[in-house]
Amino acid sequence: MLNADYIVLGEGEETMKDLVYHLESNLDVDDVKGIAYKKSDGTVKINERRELIKDIDSIPFPAWDLFPMDHYTLLRMPNIGSNERCMVMYSGRGCLFRCNFCYRMDKGFRPRSADSVIEEMRILKERYNISYIAFFDELLVSSVERVTEFCEKLIAANLNMKWDCNGRLNFAKKEMLELMKKAGCVFINYGIESMDEEALKRMNKSLTTSQIIKGIENTLAAGISPGYNIIFGNIGETDKSLQLGVDFLLKYDDHSQLRTIRPVTPYPGCPLYYYAIEQGLLKDVEDFYENKHVNSDLLAVNFTPLSDDEFYNCLRDANKALLNNYYDSLKKNAIETEENLYNKRDASFRGFRRT
């Protein structure tokens, strides 16, 4: 038990201010929207949810000065230089898609304005020498129009910063990706999930395998590294579904980031969670957290026709192939670096054990 006094439900910016005000003023917290707490008699009270912040540009920038920035800027992301400083940012909140394995705390998608995002980037560069921005929000690439506006304004701002983001492969058009590359994008993390056409339909991914392949090829052609997220074990998937994903990764992976395949997890709140309860595979939230979800790389619920042993055997062999492929690439690159060092007297070499 965490013995928390209060729990903030959903967005915390307005709720935290309201809660602190009530506590400091010795006021009853019954009317503080967006919290849950245990009353003096031991019962749990869940207050009315707070409305979402409509204009997220109105939220002040983080108080970076209160944190050890020299520590946080050491975050390593794909295609970042060893001497570069990185910081996390958000360009918006939410996602309009409805994959069956993904839970949404809040409905809808609320983007920040391009001007607000670029201003935050400018401040981070000037105050903390940040040269790489990692956009951690669910979906920066929410439309071609939004990305185009952002990239054009970012290029005009002349910040010359690298960045990465999360994207959707149905939006991965050649012209947009070339503009993203020009604006400094070096990595786009994509939710692929499966290369089984029927599995994509069942998980409500709103993608086809042809869109995935074309989008990845466009991304690579633009000089941007793609991030490949594939999961296994959604409703009806088989060992053949898994092999399709492995074959795809082995063909297209540019080795900018180690990728393995994990089992799908029916987190409470997502459609797959309620399906598991309907099918008698899961009892409730307590069953999920106390008994089923013990590790993100292990099965929580098996939705496939495979036995648990068969499932793990397939996943073990799949990830063994992916791990061998990735580390073989690292070994090859290390040997080439060593040859350049001694054969070509490469004076830029800074050691094999650098971060």
Tab-separated table of N, CA, C and O in Angstrom, residues 78-79 181 186-188 216 219-228 248-259 325-326 329-330 333:
chain	number	residue	atom	x	y	z
A	78	PRO	N	17.767	7.928	-30.092
A	78	PRO	CA	18.334	7.491	-31.375
A	78	PRO	C	18.960	8.644	-32.158
A	78	PRO	O	18.397	9.738	-32.247
A	79	ASN	N	20.145	8.389	-32.670
A	79	ASN	CA	20.869	9.324	-33.543
A	79	ASN	C	21.294	10.611	-32.842
A	79	ASN	O	21.504	11.637	-33.480
A	181	LYS	N	12.783	16.076	-42.184
A	181	LYS	CA	14.232	15.901	-42.172
A	181	LYS	C	14.939	17.248	-42.250
A	181	LYS	O	15.891	17.514	-41.487
A	186	VAL	N	15.229	13.341	-36.785
A	186	VAL	CA	16.169	12.254	-37.043
A	186	VAL	C	15.586	10.882	-36.726
A	186	VAL	O	16.194	9.858	-37.052
A	187	PHE	N	14.394	10.855	-36.083
A	187	PHE	CA	13.822	9.564	-35.686
A	187	PHE	C	12.318	9.728	-35.495
A	187	PHE	O	11.872	10.696	-34.874
A	188	ILE	N	11.540	8.803	-36.056
A	188	ILE	CA	10.089	8.783	-35.851
A	188	ILE	C	9.707	7.405	-35.317
A	188	ILE	O	9.976	6.378	-35.944
A	216	ILE	N	7.301	3.141	-44.084
A	216	ILE	CA	8.661	2.869	-43.613
A	216	ILE	C	9.670	3.147	-44.723
A	216	ILE	O	10.731	3.746	-44.491
A	219	THR	N	10.107	6.821	-45.029
A	219	THR	CA	10.873	7.362	-43.908
A	219	THR	C	12.369	7.128	-44.100
A	219	THR	O	13.187	8.044	-43.931
A	220	LEU	N	12.732	5.916	-44.459
A	220	LEU	CA	14.140	5.596	-44.695
A	220	LEU	C	14.702	6.400	-45.860
A	220	LEU	O	15.839	6.885	-45.809
A	221	ALA	N	13.897	6.560	-46.911
A	221	ALA	CA	14.345	7.307	-48.092
A	221	ALA	C	14.600	8.775	-47.759
A	221	ALA	O	15.465	9.421	-48.366
A	222	ALA	N	13.862	9.301	-46.768
A	222	ALA	CA	14.039	10.699	-46.370
A	222	ALA	C	15.253	10.888	-45.464
A	222	ALA	O	15.611	12.020	-45.146
A	223	GLY	N	15.868	9.777	-45.054
A	223	GLY	CA	17.032	9.869	-44.176
A	223	GLY	C	16.685	9.951	-42.714
A	223	GLY	O	17.495	10.391	-41.891
A	224	ILE	N	15.478	9.523	-42.357
A	224	ILE	CA	15.018	9.507	-40.965
A	224	ILE	C	14.940	8.055	-40.498
A	224	ILE	O	14.441	7.192	-41.222
A	225	SER	N	15.420	7.785	-39.292
A	225	SER	CA	15.340	6.431	-38.748
A	225	SER	C	13.935	6.147	-38.232
A	225	SER	O	13.384	6.964	-37.488
A	226	PRO	N	13.349	5.006	-38.613
A	226	PRO	CA	12.037	4.644	-38.061
A	226	PRO	C	12.184	3.800	-36.799
A	226	PRO	O	13.082	2.973	-36.696
A	227	GLY	N	11.289	4.013	-35.855
A	227	GLY	CA	11.206	3.155	-34.685
A	227	GLY	C	10.109	2.133	-34.913
A	227	GLY	O	8.992	2.489	-35.288
A	228	TYR	N	10.419	0.867	-34.705
A	228	TYR	CA	9.490	-0.214	-35.033
A	228	TYR	C	8.902	-0.815	-33.763
A	228	TYR	O	9.601	-1.517	-33.026
A	248	PHE	N	9.676	-8.721	-41.271
A	248	PHE	CA	9.613	-7.295	-41.582
A	248	PHE	C	10.739	-6.537	-40.885
A	248	PHE	O	11.438	-5.716	-41.497
A	249	LEU	N	10.944	-6.802	-39.598
A	249	LEU	CA	11.988	-6.116	-38.839
A	249	LEU	C	13.384	-6.428	-39.386
A	249	LEU	O	14.237	-5.536	-39.483
A	250	LEU	N	13.623	-7.665	-39.719
A	250	LEU	CA	14.934	-8.042	-40.236
A	250	LEU	C	15.209	-7.378	-41.585
A	250	LEU	O	16.360	-7.056	-41.902
A	251	LYS	N	14.173	-7.129	-42.354
A	251	LYS	CA	14.345	-6.523	-43.677
A	251	LYS	C	14.581	-5.025	-43.593
A	251	LYS	O	15.419	-4.485	-44.320
A	252	TYR	N	13.863	-4.329	-42.689
A	252	TYR	CA	13.859	-2.870	-42.730
A	252	TYR	C	14.605	-2.180	-41.586
A	252	TYR	O	14.826	-0.968	-41.647
A	253	ASP	N	14.971	-2.888	-40.538
A	253	ASP	CA	15.593	-2.239	-39.389
A	253	ASP	C	16.939	-1.623	-39.770
A	253	ASP	O	17.786	-2.286	-40.375
A	254	ASP	N	17.141	-0.337	-39.418
A	254	ASP	CA	18.421	0.331	-39.706
A	254	ASP	C	19.343	0.327	-38.491
A	254	ASP	O	20.381	0.984	-38.493
A	255	HIS	N	18.964	-0.397	-37.447
A	255	HIS	CA	19.792	-0.621	-36.263
A	255	HIS	C	20.051	0.646	-35.449
A	255	HIS	O	20.995	0.699	-34.661
A	256	SER	N	19.224	1.659	-35.619
A	256	SER	CA	19.400	2.873	-34.823
A	256	SER	C	18.946	2.657	-33.383
A	256	SER	O	19.302	3.428	-32.492
A	257	GLN	N	18.184	1.598	-33.151
A	257	GLN	CA	17.671	1.324	-31.805
A	257	GLN	C	17.340	-0.160	-31.703
A	257	GLN	O	16.780	-0.734	-32.629
A	258	LEU	N	17.704	-0.770	-30.584
A	258	LEU	CA	17.373	-2.178	-30.383
A	258	LEU	C	15.868	-2.350	-30.278
A	258	LEU	O	15.213	-1.657	-29.510
A	259	ARG	N	15.317	-3.272	-31.051
A	259	ARG	CA	13.884	-3.554	-31.014
A	259	ARG	C	13.645	-5.039	-30.775
A	259	ARG	O	14.217	-5.884	-31.464
A	325	ASN	N	20.617	-10.171	-34.841
A	325	ASN	CA	20.720	-9.234	-35.959
A	325	ASN	C	21.248	-7.879	-35.498
A	325	ASN	O	22.127	-7.278	-36.136
A	326	TYR	N	20.746	-7.391	-34.371
A	326	TYR	CA	21.154	-6.080	-33.863
A	326	TYR	C	22.617	-6.083	-33.413
A	326	TYR	O	23.399	-5.201	-33.796
A	329	SER	N	25.190	-6.295	-36.107
A	329	SER	CA	25.388	-4.985	-36.727
A	329	SER	C	26.345	-4.127	-35.905
A	329	SER	O	27.236	-3.459	-36.452
A	330	LEU	N	26.176	-4.123	-34.575
A	330	LEU	CA	27.077	-3.369	-33.704
A	330	LEU	C	28.517	-3.880	-33.823
A	330	LEU	O	29.470	-3.084	-33.876
A	333	ASN	N	30.013	-2.694	-37.128
A	333	ASN	CA	30.359	-1.271	-37.083
A	333	ASN	C	31.600	-1.018	-36.229
A	333	ASN	O	32.432	-0.159	-36.568
